[in-house]
XYZ file of C-alpha atoms in Angstrom:
683
model
C 0.050 -0.370 -0.054
C 1.624 3.559 -0.858
C 2.319 5.634 1.697
C 0.321 8.771 1.861
C 2.626 11.909 0.879
C 2.896 14.486 4.104
C 0.662 16.917 5.221
C -0.436 18.564 8.285
C -2.991 16.744 10.683
C -3.005 18.195 13.957
C -3.428 15.306 16.789
C -2.117 16.164 20.153
C -0.294 13.520 22.279
C 1.113 13.811 25.526
C 4.948 12.284 25.529
C 6.683 13.173 28.582
C 4.475 16.372 29.629
C 5.072 17.530 25.884
C 2.622 18.204 23.189
C 3.259 17.385 19.365
C 1.035 17.669 16.783
C 1.966 14.332 14.374
C 1.929 13.225 10.903
C 2.427 9.351 9.901
C 5.336 9.332 7.874
C 5.729 5.330 7.004
C 2.675 2.865 6.450
C 4.135 -0.632 7.747
C 3.105 -3.001 5.106
C 4.746 -6.122 3.479
C 5.230 -3.631 0.279
C 7.108 -1.297 2.274
C 9.176 -3.771 3.474
C 10.015 -5.300 0.366
C 10.824 -2.314 -1.371
C 11.597 0.492 1.172
C 14.067 -1.175 3.865
C 17.493 -1.574 3.490
C 19.413 -3.400 6.227
C 23.041 -4.218 6.764
C 23.489 -7.313 9.214
C 20.036 -6.948 10.399
C 16.755 -9.203 9.544
C 13.679 -7.085 9.660
C 10.048 -8.613 9.424
C 6.408 -7.458 10.006
C 4.694 -8.237 13.223
C 1.277 -8.078 13.199
C -0.102 -4.971 15.213
C 1.521 -2.799 12.348
C 4.924 -2.689 13.657
C 8.786 -3.812 12.049
C 10.174 -6.800 14.188
C 14.485 -6.283 13.923
C 17.149 -8.739 14.835
C 20.280 -7.070 14.547
C 23.845 -8.260 14.511
C 26.263 -6.965 16.701
C 28.940 -6.169 13.339
C 27.758 -3.131 12.041
C 24.222 -3.327 12.400
C 22.046 -1.139 10.403
C 18.283 -0.650 9.398
C 17.509 2.134 6.639
C 13.935 3.095 5.873
C 13.405 5.326 2.954
C 10.491 7.538 2.196
C 8.345 5.804 -0.577
C 7.507 9.151 -2.384
C 11.767 9.696 -2.958
C 11.498 12.031 0.506
C 9.673 13.626 2.872
C 9.175 17.558 3.540
C 10.054 18.286 7.377
C 10.265 21.888 6.602
C 7.286 22.563 9.269
C 8.228 19.587 11.419
C 10.225 20.046 14.488
C 11.127 16.277 14.732
C 10.325 12.862 13.459
C 9.542 10.198 16.333
C 8.521 6.170 17.150
C 7.915 3.580 19.534
C 10.579 1.538 20.436
C 10.217 -1.926 22.320
C 13.758 -4.255 23.386
C 12.690 -7.731 22.548
C 15.684 -8.884 23.476
C 17.496 -10.459 26.537
C 20.396 -7.119 26.712
C 20.294 -3.408 27.270
C 20.786 -1.936 24.008
C 21.793 1.711 23.249
C 19.769 2.295 20.036
C 21.124 5.386 17.612
C 18.968 7.039 15.538
C 19.472 9.388 12.216
C 17.420 11.189 10.057
C 19.801 11.432 6.708
C 23.264 11.240 7.107
C 23.646 14.024 8.674
C 25.483 13.480 11.788
C 23.623 16.277 14.304
C 19.725 15.458 13.343
C 20.973 12.266 15.665
C 18.816 10.309 18.618
C 19.768 7.579 21.405
C 17.647 5.603 23.138
C 19.068 3.270 25.906
C 16.392 0.123 27.002
C 16.234 -2.636 29.019
C 15.156 -5.897 28.222
C 11.317 -5.687 27.786
C 11.068 -2.202 28.136
C 9.095 0.281 25.628
C 9.958 3.984 25.078
C 9.729 6.688 22.393
C 12.667 7.463 19.998
C 12.636 11.787 19.262
C 14.900 12.778 16.409
C 14.776 16.269 16.775
C 15.273 18.553 13.429
C 17.895 20.954 13.563
C 19.858 22.987 11.503
C 17.261 23.985 9.206
C 17.004 27.579 8.283
C 14.001 29.251 8.804
C 13.523 32.196 5.772
C 13.803 36.009 7.525
C 9.725 36.228 6.737
C 8.793 32.938 9.644
C 7.021 33.853 12.166
C 9.244 32.430 14.370
C 12.304 33.935 12.888
C 10.470 37.553 13.469
C 9.373 36.593 16.857
C 12.714 35.643 18.523
C 16.388 36.892 18.264
C 19.452 35.946 20.427
C 18.560 31.962 20.922
C 19.066 28.839 18.664
C 15.464 26.645 20.509
C 12.594 28.560 20.106
C 9.064 27.955 21.802
C 7.100 25.581 19.438
C 9.709 23.722 18.732
C 12.517 24.758 16.166
C 16.017 24.313 16.692
C 19.463 25.840 15.516
C 22.668 24.287 14.212
C 25.815 25.788 12.962
C 25.499 23.360 10.016
C 22.320 23.683 7.756
C 20.492 20.646 6.677
C 17.847 20.345 3.769
C 14.693 19.560 5.640
C 12.632 19.864 2.575
C 14.256 16.445 1.317
C 14.914 13.760 3.715
C 15.106 10.475 1.900
C 15.629 8.110 5.126
C 15.833 7.054 8.745
C 18.567 5.343 9.953
C 18.777 2.988 12.997
C 22.102 1.310 14.047
C 23.201 -0.210 17.761
C 25.741 1.725 19.811
C 28.627 -0.109 20.806
C 27.320 -3.280 20.674
C 28.574 -6.300 22.340
C 26.178 -8.428 21.040
C 23.083 -8.715 18.864
C 19.704 -7.353 19.646
C 16.075 -7.738 18.589
C 13.609 -5.030 18.675
C 10.126 -3.441 17.239
C 9.433 -0.324 16.166
C 6.190 1.351 15.418
C 4.194 4.631 14.674
C 7.026 6.390 13.129
C 5.900 10.052 12.723
C 7.144 13.793 12.028
C 5.552 15.968 15.488
C 5.190 19.349 15.297
C 3.901 22.427 13.308
C 6.480 25.378 13.258
C 3.327 27.162 11.142
C 1.021 26.775 14.056
C 1.067 30.749 14.932
C 1.326 33.365 12.842
C 3.535 36.369 14.077
C 0.974 38.378 15.654
C -0.315 35.586 17.587
C 2.953 34.359 19.015
C 3.374 38.386 20.238
C -0.229 37.985 22.068
C 0.134 34.624 23.222
C 3.696 33.531 24.260
C 5.222 36.964 25.041
C 6.246 37.427 27.662
C 7.472 34.136 28.412
C 10.295 33.859 30.794
C 9.416 34.098 34.499
C 10.946 36.053 37.281
C 13.279 33.108 38.240
C 14.351 33.059 34.348
C 12.366 29.912 34.094
C 10.292 28.897 31.225
C 6.833 30.489 31.810
C 4.084 28.714 29.403
C 4.513 25.122 30.950
C 4.730 23.103 34.035
C 7.639 20.322 35.363
C 8.878 18.493 38.580
C 10.825 20.966 40.335
C 9.900 24.255 38.349
C 10.346 27.057 41.432
C 7.082 29.304 42.179
C 8.471 31.092 45.154
C 10.997 32.246 47.598
C 10.183 29.558 49.971
C 10.233 26.878 47.831
C 14.288 27.922 46.578
C 14.706 28.002 50.556
C 13.271 24.150 50.895
C 15.560 23.238 48.003
C 18.159 23.972 50.101
C 17.240 21.739 53.144
C 16.371 18.870 50.661
C 20.072 18.777 48.834
C 21.532 19.256 52.244
C 20.080 15.880 53.067
C 20.703 14.008 49.535
C 24.178 15.523 50.354
C 24.684 14.002 53.927
C 23.182 10.603 52.522
C 25.569 10.656 49.677
C 29.233 11.654 50.950
C 32.117 11.074 48.253
C 32.609 7.202 47.728
C 34.983 5.806 50.625
C 38.182 4.460 48.984
C 38.909 7.958 47.740
C 41.784 10.156 49.186
C 42.011 14.492 48.646
C 42.343 14.237 45.386
C 39.944 11.718 44.609
C 42.268 9.008 43.689
C 41.723 5.672 44.575
C 43.346 4.378 48.186
C 42.335 0.818 47.240
C 44.416 0.525 44.153
C 48.189 -0.081 43.712
C 50.352 2.768 44.639
C 52.445 4.053 42.247
C 55.864 6.919 42.376
C 54.563 9.906 44.150
C 55.612 13.357 42.996
C 53.670 16.236 44.406
C 51.932 17.027 41.386
C 49.681 15.173 38.850
C 51.439 12.823 36.246
C 50.829 10.261 33.606
C 51.556 6.669 33.531
C 50.647 3.891 31.089
C 49.958 0.694 33.139
C 49.031 -2.841 31.741
C 48.453 -1.393 28.610
C 46.240 1.778 30.030
C 46.922 4.787 30.311
C 46.501 6.507 34.091
C 46.806 9.716 35.985
C 48.641 9.372 38.936
C 47.766 11.913 41.536
C 50.340 13.472 44.243
C 50.555 10.847 46.640
C 51.019 8.331 43.879
C 47.415 6.931 43.827
C 45.387 5.838 40.433
C 43.552 8.765 39.263
C 41.152 8.839 36.661
C 39.628 12.849 35.556
C 35.652 12.980 36.354
C 34.460 16.437 35.657
C 32.595 19.276 34.804
C 32.922 22.650 32.994
C 32.276 26.223 34.319
C 31.872 25.093 38.069
C 30.353 28.131 40.101
C 30.096 30.043 37.392
C 27.378 32.323 36.229
C 25.869 29.941 33.231
C 22.497 31.738 32.831
C 23.339 35.804 32.591
C 21.241 36.895 29.310
C 21.036 39.582 27.226
C 17.879 42.000 28.237
C 18.156 45.032 25.980
C 15.977 45.076 22.854
C 14.535 42.084 24.113
C 12.643 43.501 27.294
C 8.882 41.542 25.459
C 10.610 38.355 27.031
C 10.638 39.011 30.415
C 7.814 39.081 32.662
C 9.495 41.398 35.162
C 13.086 42.622 36.094
C 14.031 44.275 39.238
C 14.380 47.832 40.132
C 17.219 49.912 41.430
C 16.193 49.393 44.844
C 15.656 45.604 45.154
C 18.408 43.628 46.507
C 18.866 41.689 42.898
C 19.697 44.552 40.882
C 23.357 43.580 41.549
C 22.764 40.918 39.052
C 22.040 43.591 36.646
C 23.899 45.130 34.021
C 22.631 48.663 33.387
C 23.512 51.456 30.602
C 21.829 54.592 31.033
C 19.098 53.025 33.340
C 18.218 50.690 31.105
C 19.235 46.680 32.339
C 21.643 45.554 29.158
C 22.099 42.333 30.481
C 20.896 39.947 33.652
C 22.624 37.085 35.648
C 19.742 34.726 36.465
C 22.249 32.520 38.036
C 23.400 34.715 40.185
C 20.275 36.521 41.318
C 18.975 32.633 42.350
C 21.766 31.875 44.346
C 21.294 35.148 46.368
C 17.597 34.327 46.926
C 18.487 30.773 48.361
C 20.940 31.507 50.340
C 21.344 35.383 51.039
C 23.941 37.703 51.532
C 26.681 35.534 52.049
C 25.588 33.623 48.616
C 29.014 33.638 46.768
C 30.833 32.207 49.346
C 28.540 29.273 49.842
C 28.292 28.785 46.056
C 32.004 27.881 46.045
C 31.593 25.680 49.123
C 28.673 23.819 47.714
C 30.481 23.456 44.764
C 33.191 21.514 46.313
C 30.731 19.761 48.336
C 28.259 18.422 45.041
C 30.866 16.956 43.329
C 32.499 14.711 45.704
C 28.674 13.594 46.433
C 28.254 13.194 42.758
C 31.188 10.996 42.532
C 33.349 13.428 40.665
C 37.189 14.642 41.206
C 37.706 17.444 39.014
C 36.887 21.311 37.580
C 37.365 21.259 34.321
C 37.524 23.943 32.081
C 36.380 27.185 32.593
C 35.605 26.563 36.446
C 35.545 29.290 39.001
C 39.152 30.995 39.883
C 38.406 31.782 43.649
C 36.813 28.588 43.702
C 38.944 25.736 42.458
C 42.047 27.999 44.506
C 40.452 26.860 47.663
C 42.327 23.976 47.232
C 39.981 21.284 47.935
C 38.855 19.705 44.318
C 41.524 19.107 41.513
C 41.009 21.032 38.784
C 42.362 21.942 34.922
C 43.386 25.766 34.023
C 41.900 27.428 30.776
C 44.681 29.452 29.301
C 43.301 32.178 27.156
C 43.989 35.431 25.712
C 43.725 37.722 22.505
C 46.408 37.192 20.054
C 45.958 38.289 16.212
C 44.457 36.138 13.999
C 45.506 34.327 10.879
C 44.342 36.277 7.835
C 42.409 38.354 10.525
C 39.123 36.333 10.794
C 40.824 32.368 11.050
C 40.179 31.191 14.765
C 43.607 30.191 14.521
C 46.413 32.303 16.106
C 49.527 33.970 14.123
C 52.239 32.170 15.748
C 54.571 34.100 13.988
C 53.814 37.882 15.587
C 56.064 38.500 18.091
C 53.377 39.347 20.854
C 52.126 35.713 20.825
C 54.415 34.386 22.649
C 55.196 37.348 24.981
C 51.231 37.405 25.396
C 51.007 33.736 26.005
C 53.286 34.465 28.872
C 52.110 37.191 29.983
C 48.729 35.538 30.592
C 50.318 32.296 31.914
C 52.015 34.758 34.455
C 48.648 35.577 36.008
C 48.099 31.384 36.594
C 51.225 31.713 38.648
C 49.584 30.527 42.103
C 48.486 27.180 39.991
C 52.284 26.588 38.773
C 52.953 24.618 42.271
C 49.988 23.869 43.222
C 49.392 19.900 44.372
C 45.525 19.929 43.208
C 46.135 21.549 39.325
C 46.375 18.791 37.147
C 47.566 21.078 34.215
C 46.610 23.454 31.351
C 44.663 23.440 28.517
C 45.752 26.478 25.954
C 42.766 28.020 23.922
C 39.772 25.975 22.691
C 38.407 24.284 19.198
C 41.041 26.761 16.944
C 39.325 26.533 13.202
C 40.163 27.080 9.920
C 42.257 23.366 9.720
C 43.254 23.510 5.309
C 43.201 27.118 4.806
C 45.958 28.662 7.145
C 48.466 28.190 4.606
C 45.750 30.261 2.031
C 44.905 32.710 4.194
C 48.335 34.070 4.909
C 48.960 33.917 0.989
C 46.047 36.493 1.006
C 47.640 38.670 3.926
C 49.108 41.942 3.525
C 53.335 42.192 2.857
C 53.521 43.549 6.868
C 52.047 40.154 8.127
C 55.032 38.307 9.794
C 52.924 34.836 9.009
C 52.877 36.205 5.070
C 57.169 37.306 5.384
C 57.655 33.910 6.511
C 55.640 32.080 3.904
C 57.912 34.310 1.217
C 60.863 32.969 2.998
C 59.758 29.181 3.138
C 58.862 29.768 -0.888
C 62.273 31.438 -1.570
C 64.217 28.324 0.325
C 62.125 25.869 -1.658
C 62.438 27.064 -5.228
C 65.451 29.401 -5.144
C 63.829 31.078 -8.190
C 60.465 33.349 -8.692
C 60.961 31.501 -12.148
C 61.079 28.390 -10.813
C 57.443 29.142 -8.437
C 55.639 30.259 -11.127
C 56.323 26.971 -13.293
C 55.268 25.152 -10.301
C 51.894 26.974 -9.872
C 51.903 28.274 -12.613
C 51.366 31.949 -11.911
C 53.334 34.969 -13.049
C 55.403 36.733 -10.556
C 58.081 39.343 -11.132
C 59.372 39.223 -8.174
C 59.403 37.375 -4.602
C 58.154 41.269 -3.730
C 55.748 40.826 -6.134
C 54.509 37.965 -4.270
C 55.138 39.535 -0.785
C 52.632 42.358 -1.796
C 50.151 40.124 -3.334
C 47.041 39.365 -1.890
C 45.232 37.252 -5.004
C 43.977 33.750 -3.998
C 45.921 31.083 -6.012
C 44.559 27.666 -7.305
C 46.378 24.491 -8.156
C 47.303 21.232 -6.996
C 50.950 22.655 -6.285
C 50.143 25.813 -4.495
C 47.435 23.990 -2.039
C 50.597 21.221 -1.559
C 53.089 24.095 -0.479
C 50.383 25.819 1.102
C 49.576 23.177 3.961
C 53.165 22.171 4.293
C 53.344 25.694 5.278
C 50.346 25.416 7.439
C 52.238 22.587 9.480
C 54.965 24.521 10.069
C 52.499 27.300 11.772
C 50.946 24.181 13.228
C 53.607 23.025 14.667
C 55.254 26.059 16.239
C 51.713 26.451 17.678
C 51.877 23.435 19.918
C 55.734 23.536 20.366
C 55.480 27.175 21.534
C 52.664 26.516 24.228
C 54.354 23.632 25.583
C 57.706 25.386 26.247
C 56.033 28.812 27.597
C 53.921 26.353 29.978
C 57.309 24.225 31.013
C 59.388 26.807 31.596
C 56.937 28.115 34.400
C 54.988 25.629 35.407
C 57.629 22.471 34.787
C 55.888 19.799 36.695
C 52.268 20.767 35.660
C 50.672 18.646 32.403
C 49.656 20.473 29.030
C 46.734 19.126 27.540
C 46.833 20.789 24.194
C 43.893 23.043 22.470
C 40.724 20.725 22.621
C 40.167 19.712 19.468
C 36.676 19.444 17.838
C 36.444 16.705 15.604
C 33.820 14.631 16.644
C 33.733 11.808 14.118
C 37.614 12.004 14.757
C 39.146 8.957 13.747
C 36.256 7.845 11.035
C 36.318 11.335 9.818
C 39.995 12.278 9.192
C 40.383 15.317 6.926
C 43.097 17.542 8.440
C 43.240 16.024 11.814
C 45.462 13.346 9.643
C 48.444 15.344 10.331
C 47.077 18.030 12.992
C 46.683 15.031 15.951
C 50.256 13.725 15.534
C 51.307 17.452 15.917
C 49.543 17.671 18.968
C 50.520 14.285 20.252
C 54.235 15.857 19.907
C 53.838 18.032 22.521
C 50.964 17.485 24.608
C 51.183 15.335 27.639
C 47.984 14.689 26.993
C 45.581 15.163 23.838
C 42.204 16.868 24.258
C 39.079 16.251 22.181
C 35.798 17.518 22.658
C 34.029 14.737 22.046
C 30.137 15.584 21.186
C 28.618 11.491 20.638
C 27.039 9.534 22.591
C 29.665 6.917 23.480
C 33.565 7.522 23.184
C 34.707 3.887 23.103
C 35.969 4.232 19.213
C 37.699 7.389 20.477
C 41.676 5.497 19.660
C 44.248 7.560 17.054
C 44.674 6.840 13.522
C 48.482 6.571 13.349
C 48.804 3.663 15.562
C 52.569 5.242 16.370
C 50.755 7.642 18.967
C 51.199 6.639 22.782
C 49.722 9.731 24.471
C 46.649 9.601 26.566
C 42.906 11.302 26.266
C 41.191 13.763 27.999
C 37.873 14.415 26.741
C 36.880 18.420 26.997
C 33.852 18.695 26.762
C 30.369 16.251 26.198
C 26.740 16.333 26.928
C 23.364 15.525 25.989
C 20.118 17.653 26.934
C 16.502 16.912 27.063
C 13.000 18.952 26.744
C 11.047 18.162 29.204
C 12.329 20.584 32.286
C 11.217 23.549 30.456
C 14.159 24.609 28.272
C 13.929 25.048 24.540
C 17.374 23.276 22.926
C 18.879 20.138 23.956
C 22.576 21.313 23.016
C 24.649 19.206 20.636
C 22.743 16.463 21.446
C 19.422 14.777 22.625
C 18.082 12.663 24.592
C 14.114 11.856 25.337
C 13.702 12.986 28.837
C 15.979 12.892 31.799
C 15.637 9.399 32.562
C 17.186 8.814 29.105
C 19.358 11.399 30.027
C 21.035 9.217 33.487
C 21.324 6.419 31.644
C 23.650 7.644 28.843
C 25.893 9.711 30.721
C 26.363 6.758 32.799
C 27.099 4.704 29.333
C 29.246 7.604 28.095
C 31.612 7.309 31.093
C 31.644 3.648 31.135
C 32.760 4.066 27.467
C 35.396 6.311 28.353
C 37.028 4.251 31.274
C 36.723 1.301 29.095
C 39.276 2.891 26.051
C 43.165 2.264 27.365
C 44.090 6.517 26.353
C 41.170 7.974 27.892
C 42.534 9.281 31.251
C 39.186 11.645 31.898
C 35.868 13.016 30.838
C 34.685 16.770 31.471
C 30.897 17.352 31.428
C 29.798 20.570 29.645
C 28.582 22.416 31.839
C 27.883 22.828 35.960
C 25.168 25.075 35.469
C 22.202 25.984 33.072
C 22.133 28.165 30.379
C 19.700 30.743 30.344
C 16.332 29.810 28.247
C 16.851 32.623 26.415
C 20.318 32.191 25.146
C 23.655 33.105 26.548
C 25.875 35.760 24.785
C 26.159 33.465 21.692
C 22.123 32.471 21.634
C 22.994 28.858 23.575
C 20.025 28.283 25.122
C 20.458 24.386 25.843
C 19.196 22.036 28.795
C 22.927 21.044 29.450
C 23.229 21.769 33.574
C 23.589 19.503 36.190
C 21.988 22.236 37.482
C 19.198 24.214 36.352
C 18.596 28.124 36.363
C 17.288 27.840 40.051
C 20.323 25.829 41.148
C 18.185 22.782 41.540
C 20.225 19.526 40.419
C 18.637 17.112 37.742
C 18.763 14.282 40.168
C 18.204 11.268 37.478
C 21.583 12.938 35.968
C 23.192 13.259 39.409
C 21.979 9.698 40.518
C 24.148 8.407 37.067
C 27.175 9.982 37.988
C 26.956 8.742 41.842
C 26.836 5.291 40.204
C 29.589 5.288 37.836
C 31.750 7.350 40.059
C 31.546 4.967 42.851
C 32.583 2.098 40.019
C 34.967 3.727 38.259
C 38.227 2.473 39.370
C 37.093 -0.977 39.059
C 35.465 -0.721 35.555
C 38.565 0.681 34.254
C 40.614 -1.708 35.739
C 38.698 -4.455 34.588
C 37.671 -3.433 31.476
C 38.737 -5.615 28.530
C-alpha cells in the first residue's frame, strides 16, 4: 500500500509532558518492507500490530527506512519519533539518524522488556526571515514551538531516510518499532499570535512560563526548601569511601608520588597518577561555580515578565547602561534568593561538596578561579588570551607575530598561583581552533606587513630558489619575490595547495611547541593538555586531523578532544605510532521535558534517558585504554533566552534555579562509585 504524502494533521499526544502535532510518515506494510527497507547485518519482518520486528547483528548493525515517495518534506516539523521495544535479553543503546546528517541524531537506552519513544530533533534547518518564529525571536538557538538551530544547515525539504543502528554493541539485539511520525508544526502560530499569546515567556526566576514540570520553582520559599532537601541528599551521599583528598583510588596499587599529577601507562592502559601516587581518573565538569545563565535583556524586554528595579537587592545582578538593564544574571539572582547575602561563599563551598557527592573529582575548563584556588578539588586551568588571527579572521593565531609568545607568557603569569599547587592537574591553551586546511591560503592573501606572510615567502624562497621556478610550479606570473609578498590574491592548483598545506603544518607545529615551551618553562611539573580539538567524528572522519593530531601529540602530555558523541569507546588514534593519553574536555546531552527550548548538541528523550546515556558515556570512556578523563559541559544551566552567542541548551547538572537534575546526578554517582574497578577490569 502506497504511503501517503506528508500533510499536516493536528493530533495531540502527551509524551513526557510535551504535546506534539503528528503526521504519519510510514504505513508499515509488506510492500513497504520489500521496497523501502534496506539492512546491513540485520533481519526485518512484520509484526501483526503494524510494527517492524528487527534483529540486529553486533557487527555493523544498520537498518535504513526510506521515504516511499523519494523524500519527505519536513520543513514545518520539529522532530521524527517512533516507539521502540527491546525484545531481547540484554540492554541496548539504539541510535537514530535522519538521513546521513550527523547532528540530526537521537539515542535510546532500553533495558530488556522496556518500551519508550525515540525522538530525533530536526536541527539546522534555516528559517526564512519572514517566518513567524524568525521574526519573533532573536539571540536564541531554540525557540518556543520547537525550532532548533544548528550551525550546519540541513535540507529539511528532502529527507530520504531514517537510519537505525546499535551504539557500541557487544552482541546482537532484537527490537520492534512502530508509529513512525513527524512531529510539530512550525507554522502553528502567526507572528501576531506569538506576540499575543507567548510574550512574555520568561518568569522572574528565568524559567519558561508556559509549561509546568517537576521541580519548577514558583516562590522564594520553594528555593529555601530546596536548600534543606539538598543538604539531606548530600549527607546521604558523601564521597565514595575509597578515595583520598584528590579523589584518587586508595584501594589500588600505589605508584611513584611526585607531589604533582602525572601520567603513566600501566598494563596497556593510560592513567593519571595523583600527587600521593594513587591511580586517578578525571571525572569532572566544566564551568563549576560560574554564572551560566546570564542573558541579554536590552531590545528583548518583551521576553521577560519582570526585572528588578534599582531599589531591589537583585539589581546587583543587572548590567545596566543609562538606567536600562542590558544583561541580567539569573544564576546569581537565584543563588542570592536561595542562600542570602553570603551566597558567593556558599556557592563555592557547595561546588566542592557537590562534586564529591556526585562521584566527581575534577573542576574542568572555565571553572571559577576563586573556587578552585581553595584547593579542595583537583582542577584544570584554561589559558586564554586575545591573539592576532591568521588572515584577520581565522580562529587560529599568527604564531609568527612576536606578540603571540609574549602575550601567552603574560597571560600564563597570571596563573602563577597554580604552578606549584598540588591540586592543579594542568593546562588547556585555547579551545576548538578553526581554519584547518585554509591557514596557509589565508596567509598567502595577507598583506606584506604580516609576519606570517614574510615567513611564507621565506619558506617558498628556500624551496624554489628562484621566482621562475615557483611560477612554473604554481602556474603563476609573479615578477619577483617582492611581488609575491605584496600580492593578496588567491592562488589555486595542486602544487600551490601542497605548499600552503606544508606551511600550515609548520605553523601548527610552532603553535603547539610554543604553548608547550611556555608552560614547561614556568610550570615544569604540570601537564600540558593541548587545545581541545573538536572533530567529533575522529578517527572515522579524518580530514586535516590526519596530520594535526600527530603534531599535537608530539608536544602534549595529554591530547584533548571535545567529543560530542553518545559513547567514546572508538576514540583511538588513527596513527598507531601515537601513544599518548587522551582527555575529553567536553560532552553533553539535553532533553526538553523540564522547560528548556534546545537540547544542545546531542539530544535525549527525557531526564531519565539523560542519566542512562551519561552512565554509558563515562563507562565507555573508562573502557577506552587511552582516555584518562572526561568532563561534562557544563555545571549550571544556560539561560532559556540564550547566552551571548544564542546557546540556550539544557545541559546543566543544575537548572537556572540551582536545582540539581537528580537523574543525571544519580547516574554520575553510580559510575563514579564504580569507575576505578570498571577501568581496571575493562576488557
